[in-house]
Coordinates of C-alpha atoms (C1' of nucleotides) in Angstrom, one line a residue:
Chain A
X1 CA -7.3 -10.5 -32.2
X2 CA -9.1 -9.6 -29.2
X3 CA -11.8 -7.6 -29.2
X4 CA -15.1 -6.9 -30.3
X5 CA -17.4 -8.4 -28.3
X6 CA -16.8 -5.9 -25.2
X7 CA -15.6 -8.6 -22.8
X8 CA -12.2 -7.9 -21.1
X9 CA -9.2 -8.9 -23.1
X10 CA -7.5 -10.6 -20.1
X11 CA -10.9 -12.8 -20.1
X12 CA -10.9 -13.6 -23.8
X13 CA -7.6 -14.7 -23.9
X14 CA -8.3 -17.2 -20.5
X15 CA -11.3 -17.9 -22.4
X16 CA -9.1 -18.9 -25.8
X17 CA -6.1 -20.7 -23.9
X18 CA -8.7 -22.6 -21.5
X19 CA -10.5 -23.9 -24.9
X20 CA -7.2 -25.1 -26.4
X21 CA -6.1 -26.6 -23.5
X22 CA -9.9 -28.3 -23.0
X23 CA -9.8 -29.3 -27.1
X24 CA -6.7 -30.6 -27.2
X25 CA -4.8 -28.3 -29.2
X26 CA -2.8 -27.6 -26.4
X27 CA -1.5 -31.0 -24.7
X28 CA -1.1 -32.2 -21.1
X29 CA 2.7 -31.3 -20.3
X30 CA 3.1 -29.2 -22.9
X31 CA 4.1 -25.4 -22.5
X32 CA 2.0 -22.5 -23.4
X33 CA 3.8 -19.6 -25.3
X34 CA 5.4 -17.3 -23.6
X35 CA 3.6 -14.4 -21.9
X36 CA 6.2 -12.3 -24.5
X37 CA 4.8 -14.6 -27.7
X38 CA 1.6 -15.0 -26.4
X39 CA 1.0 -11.0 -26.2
X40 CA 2.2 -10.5 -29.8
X41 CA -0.2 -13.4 -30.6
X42 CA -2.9 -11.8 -29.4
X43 CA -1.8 -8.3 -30.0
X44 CA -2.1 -7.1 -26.3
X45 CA 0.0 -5.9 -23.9
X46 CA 2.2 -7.9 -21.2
X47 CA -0.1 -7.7 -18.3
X48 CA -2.8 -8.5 -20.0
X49 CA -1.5 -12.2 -20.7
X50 CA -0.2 -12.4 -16.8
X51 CA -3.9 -11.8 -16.1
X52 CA -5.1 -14.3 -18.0
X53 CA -2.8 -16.8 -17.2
X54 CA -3.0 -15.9 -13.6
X55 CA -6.7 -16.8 -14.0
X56 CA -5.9 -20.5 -15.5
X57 CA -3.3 -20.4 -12.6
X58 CA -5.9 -20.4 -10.1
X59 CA -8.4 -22.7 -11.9
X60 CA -5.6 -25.1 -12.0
X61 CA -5.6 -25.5 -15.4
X62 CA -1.9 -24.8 -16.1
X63 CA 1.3 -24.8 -13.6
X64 CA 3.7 -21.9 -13.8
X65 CA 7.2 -22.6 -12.9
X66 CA 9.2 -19.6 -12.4
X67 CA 12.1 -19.1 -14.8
X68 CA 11.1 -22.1 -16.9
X69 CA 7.4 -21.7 -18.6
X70 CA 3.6 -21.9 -18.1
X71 CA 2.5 -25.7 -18.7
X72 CA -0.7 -27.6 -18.9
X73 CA -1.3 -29.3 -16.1
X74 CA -1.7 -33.2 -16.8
X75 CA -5.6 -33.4 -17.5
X76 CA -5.6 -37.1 -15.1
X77 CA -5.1 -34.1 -12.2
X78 CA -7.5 -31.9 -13.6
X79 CA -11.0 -32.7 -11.7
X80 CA -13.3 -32.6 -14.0
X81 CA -15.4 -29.3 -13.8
X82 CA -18.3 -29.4 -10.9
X83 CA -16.5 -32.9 -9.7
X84 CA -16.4 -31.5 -6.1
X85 CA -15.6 -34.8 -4.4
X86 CA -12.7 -35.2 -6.5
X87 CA -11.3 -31.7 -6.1
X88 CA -11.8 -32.4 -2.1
X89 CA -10.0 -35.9 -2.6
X90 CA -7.2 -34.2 -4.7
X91 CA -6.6 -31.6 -1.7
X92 CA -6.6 -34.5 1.4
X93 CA -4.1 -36.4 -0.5
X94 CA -2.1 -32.8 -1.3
X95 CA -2.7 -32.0 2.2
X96 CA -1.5 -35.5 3.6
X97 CA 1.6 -35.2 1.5
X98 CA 2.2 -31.8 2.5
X99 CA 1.8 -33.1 6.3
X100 CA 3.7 -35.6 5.7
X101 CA 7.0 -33.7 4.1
X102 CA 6.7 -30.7 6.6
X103 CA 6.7 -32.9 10.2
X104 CA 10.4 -34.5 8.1
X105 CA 11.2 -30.8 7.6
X106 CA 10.8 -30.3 11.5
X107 CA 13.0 -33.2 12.4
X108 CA 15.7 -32.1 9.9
X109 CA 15.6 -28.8 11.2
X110 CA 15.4 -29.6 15.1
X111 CA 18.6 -31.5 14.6
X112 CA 20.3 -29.0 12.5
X113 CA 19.4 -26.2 14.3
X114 CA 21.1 -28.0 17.2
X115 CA 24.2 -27.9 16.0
X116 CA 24.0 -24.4 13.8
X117 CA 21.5 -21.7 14.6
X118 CA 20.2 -19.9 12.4
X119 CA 19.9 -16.5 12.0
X120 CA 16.7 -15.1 13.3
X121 CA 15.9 -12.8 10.3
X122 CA 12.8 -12.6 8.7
Chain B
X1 CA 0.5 -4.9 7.0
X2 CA 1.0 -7.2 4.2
X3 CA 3.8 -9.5 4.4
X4 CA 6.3 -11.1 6.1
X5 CA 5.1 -14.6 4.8
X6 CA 6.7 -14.7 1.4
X7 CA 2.9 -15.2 0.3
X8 CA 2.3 -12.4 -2.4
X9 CA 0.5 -9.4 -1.1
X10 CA -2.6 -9.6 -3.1
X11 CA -3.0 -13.0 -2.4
X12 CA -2.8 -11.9 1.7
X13 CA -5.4 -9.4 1.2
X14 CA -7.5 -11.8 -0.7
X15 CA -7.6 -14.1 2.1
X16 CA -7.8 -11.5 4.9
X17 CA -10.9 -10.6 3.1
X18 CA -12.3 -13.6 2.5
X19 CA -11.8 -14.6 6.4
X20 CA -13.6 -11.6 7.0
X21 CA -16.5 -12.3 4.5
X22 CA -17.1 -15.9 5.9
X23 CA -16.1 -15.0 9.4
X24 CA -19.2 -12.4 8.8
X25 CA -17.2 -9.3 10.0
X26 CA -18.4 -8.4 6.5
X27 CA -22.1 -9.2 6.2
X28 CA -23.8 -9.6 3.2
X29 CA -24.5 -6.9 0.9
X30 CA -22.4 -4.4 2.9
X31 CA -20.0 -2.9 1.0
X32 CA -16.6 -3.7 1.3
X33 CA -14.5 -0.3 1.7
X34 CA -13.2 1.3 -1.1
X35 CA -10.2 0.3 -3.2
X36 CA -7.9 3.4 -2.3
X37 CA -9.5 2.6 1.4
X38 CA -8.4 -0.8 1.3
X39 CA -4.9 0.2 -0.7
X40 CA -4.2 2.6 2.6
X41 CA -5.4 0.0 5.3
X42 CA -3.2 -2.2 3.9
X43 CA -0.3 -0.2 3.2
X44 CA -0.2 -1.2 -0.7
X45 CA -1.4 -0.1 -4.0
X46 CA -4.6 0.7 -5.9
X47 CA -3.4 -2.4 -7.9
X48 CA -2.5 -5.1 -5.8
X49 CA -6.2 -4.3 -4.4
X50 CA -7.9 -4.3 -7.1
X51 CA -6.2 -7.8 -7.9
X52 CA -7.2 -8.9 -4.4
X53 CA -11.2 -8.0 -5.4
X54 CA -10.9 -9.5 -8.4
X55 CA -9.9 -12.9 -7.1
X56 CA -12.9 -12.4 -4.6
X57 CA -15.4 -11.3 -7.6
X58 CA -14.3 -14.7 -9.7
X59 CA -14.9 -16.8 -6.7
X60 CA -18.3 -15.1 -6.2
X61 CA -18.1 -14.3 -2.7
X62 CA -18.1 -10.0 -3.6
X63 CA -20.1 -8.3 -6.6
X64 CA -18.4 -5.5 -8.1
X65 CA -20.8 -2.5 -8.8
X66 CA -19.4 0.4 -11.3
X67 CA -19.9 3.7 -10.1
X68 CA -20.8 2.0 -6.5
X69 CA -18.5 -0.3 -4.7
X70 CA -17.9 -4.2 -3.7
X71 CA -20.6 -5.6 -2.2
X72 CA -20.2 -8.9 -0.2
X73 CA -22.8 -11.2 -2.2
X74 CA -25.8 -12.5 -0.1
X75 CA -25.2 -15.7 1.1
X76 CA -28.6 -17.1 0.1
X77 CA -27.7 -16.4 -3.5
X78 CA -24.6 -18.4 -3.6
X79 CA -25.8 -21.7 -4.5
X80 CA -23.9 -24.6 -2.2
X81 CA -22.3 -25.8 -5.1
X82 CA -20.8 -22.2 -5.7
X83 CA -19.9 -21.8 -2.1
X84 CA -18.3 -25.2 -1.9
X85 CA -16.1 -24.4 -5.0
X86 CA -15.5 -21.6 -3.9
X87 CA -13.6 -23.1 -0.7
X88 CA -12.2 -25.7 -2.8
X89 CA -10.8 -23.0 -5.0
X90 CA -9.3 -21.3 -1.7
X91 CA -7.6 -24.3 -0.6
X92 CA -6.2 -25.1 -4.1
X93 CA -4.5 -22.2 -4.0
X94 CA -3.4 -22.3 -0.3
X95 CA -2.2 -26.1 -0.9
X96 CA -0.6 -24.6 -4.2
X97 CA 1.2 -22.3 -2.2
X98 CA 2.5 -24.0 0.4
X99 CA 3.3 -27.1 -1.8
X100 CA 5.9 -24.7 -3.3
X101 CA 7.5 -23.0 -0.4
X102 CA 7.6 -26.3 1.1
X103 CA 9.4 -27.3 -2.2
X104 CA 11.7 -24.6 -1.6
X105 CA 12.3 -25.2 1.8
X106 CA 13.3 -28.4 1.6
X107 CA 15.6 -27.7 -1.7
X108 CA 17.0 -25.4 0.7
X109 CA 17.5 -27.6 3.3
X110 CA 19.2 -30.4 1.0
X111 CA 22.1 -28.7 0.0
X112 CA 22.3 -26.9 3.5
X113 CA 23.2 -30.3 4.8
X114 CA 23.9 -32.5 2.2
X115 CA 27.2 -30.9 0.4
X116 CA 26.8 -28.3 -2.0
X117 CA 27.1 -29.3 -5.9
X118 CA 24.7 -26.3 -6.5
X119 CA 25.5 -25.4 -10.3
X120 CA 25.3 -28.9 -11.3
X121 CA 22.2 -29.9 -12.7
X122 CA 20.3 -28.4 -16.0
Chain C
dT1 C1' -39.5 23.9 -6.7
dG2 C1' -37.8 21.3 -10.3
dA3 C1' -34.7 20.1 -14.1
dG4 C1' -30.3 19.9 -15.5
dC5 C1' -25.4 20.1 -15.1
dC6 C1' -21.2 19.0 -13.0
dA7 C1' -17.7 17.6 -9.8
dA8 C1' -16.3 13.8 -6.9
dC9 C1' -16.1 9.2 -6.1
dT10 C1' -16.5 4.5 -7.4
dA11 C1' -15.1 0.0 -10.0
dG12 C1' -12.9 -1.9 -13.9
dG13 C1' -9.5 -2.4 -17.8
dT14 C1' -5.2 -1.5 -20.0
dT15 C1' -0.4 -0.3 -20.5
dA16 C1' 4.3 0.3 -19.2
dA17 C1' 8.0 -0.2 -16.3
dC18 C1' 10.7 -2.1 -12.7
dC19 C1' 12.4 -5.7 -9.7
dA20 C1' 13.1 -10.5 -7.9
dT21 C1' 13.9 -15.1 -8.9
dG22 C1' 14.7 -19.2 -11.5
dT23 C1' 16.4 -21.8 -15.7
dT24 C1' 19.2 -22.5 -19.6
dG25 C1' 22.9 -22.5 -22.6
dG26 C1' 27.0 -20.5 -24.2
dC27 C1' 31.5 -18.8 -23.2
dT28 C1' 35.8 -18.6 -20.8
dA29 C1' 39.6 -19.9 -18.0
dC30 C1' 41.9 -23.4 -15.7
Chain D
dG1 C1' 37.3 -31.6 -20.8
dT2 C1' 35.3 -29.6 -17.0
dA3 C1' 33.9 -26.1 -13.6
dG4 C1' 32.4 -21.7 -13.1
dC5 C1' 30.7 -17.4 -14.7
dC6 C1' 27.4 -14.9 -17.1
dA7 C1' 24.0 -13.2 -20.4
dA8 C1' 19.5 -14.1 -22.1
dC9 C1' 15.1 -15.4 -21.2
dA10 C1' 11.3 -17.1 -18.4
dT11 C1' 7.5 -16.4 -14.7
dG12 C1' 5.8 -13.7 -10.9
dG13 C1' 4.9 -9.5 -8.0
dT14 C1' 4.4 -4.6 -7.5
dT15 C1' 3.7 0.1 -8.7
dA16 C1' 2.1 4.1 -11.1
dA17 C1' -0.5 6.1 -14.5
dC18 C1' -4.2 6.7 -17.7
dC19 C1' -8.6 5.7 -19.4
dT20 C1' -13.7 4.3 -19.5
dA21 C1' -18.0 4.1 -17.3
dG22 C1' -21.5 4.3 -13.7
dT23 C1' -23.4 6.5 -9.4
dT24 C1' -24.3 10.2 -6.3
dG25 C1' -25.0 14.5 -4.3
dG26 C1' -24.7 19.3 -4.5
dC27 C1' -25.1 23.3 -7.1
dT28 C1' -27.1 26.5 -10.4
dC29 C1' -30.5 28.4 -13.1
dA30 C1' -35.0 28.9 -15.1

DNA sequence: TGAGCCAACTAGGTTAACCATGTTGGCTAC
DNA sequence: GTAGCCAACATGGTTAACCTAGTTGGCTCA
């Protein structure tokens, strides 16, 4: 399946799942194949697929959770390419929450910690 | 070097690098060292390195040369837009990241204090 | 001296294997 | 029937190895 054109497989196959997800064919919520199926699909090897969904990891496209699947991410969170202002406005509220939950964290912690150390191990 | 953090290793050398490219330790169009240089200086593999670089090469903050090296990409020629995304796209990934260690911190800390039904739920 | 060859080094792509960790569903024992 | 265990399967990270391809510098030979 891949092939031909001399552009690196891990890149055609981000390239493929980024236009499915983009077209519709694959929907918000919905899992991608797994990196097993998805390497028979397109007749490549393992890593190859981890690349590529590594890539549309870390464009945001799609939300990996360990143990369960690869999903697309709901397109409502996906700024729309080039839409800086709302990527920026995504990460302050992401950011705020993530505030937010940590300084509860610390509370929890300060009181636990008060009653049962923990061990200091890294 | 790498670790302690529970942040992946290639993920720590990407940002080490990147700190150093903006922090202008590495100036444009010097060359970054080479992979097995930077596999040794940070006490890991050709290919967690090379997985590092290529995170840096699809943000556009390096160029990748065959036959000659990494090259930090003059500043001039990423366009603000580029630079901003690029940022953007580092702080995705750092919010991304500690969205889910903070997730698993707190999961932790829930049935730490709370009882213990563990097994329960599917 | 100059042309050509070649070894060494570089980035980049691919594959295979291993491990860690998380989820799920089925099986078993109480 | 339910709780607990466990196997199967999932993603994710790491390593090692092999290959391709480009660059560079030194060496040899005419």
């Amino acid at each position: 399946m891949v092939k031909h054109t001399g552009r690196p497989g891990y890149l055609q196959i981000a390239d493929d799942l980024r236009a499915q997800i983009r077209g519709g064919a694959l929907a918000p919520g919905s899992p991608l194949p797994s990196t097993a199926q998805l390497a028979e699909e397109y007749d490549s090897s393992l890593s190859v697929v981890k690349m590529a969904v590594g890539i549309l990891r870390n464009e945001g496209l799609v939300i990996g959770q360990q143990g369960k699947g690869v999903f697309v991410r709901d397109t409502s969170d996906i700024p729309a390419a080039g839409d800086l202002a709302g990527e920026v406005a995504e990460l302050r509220t992401a950011v705020q929450d993530l505030s937010a939950r940590l300084a509860k964290m610390e509370e929890q912690l300060a009181t636990s910690t008060a009653r049962r150390p923990s061990r200091g191990s890294r």
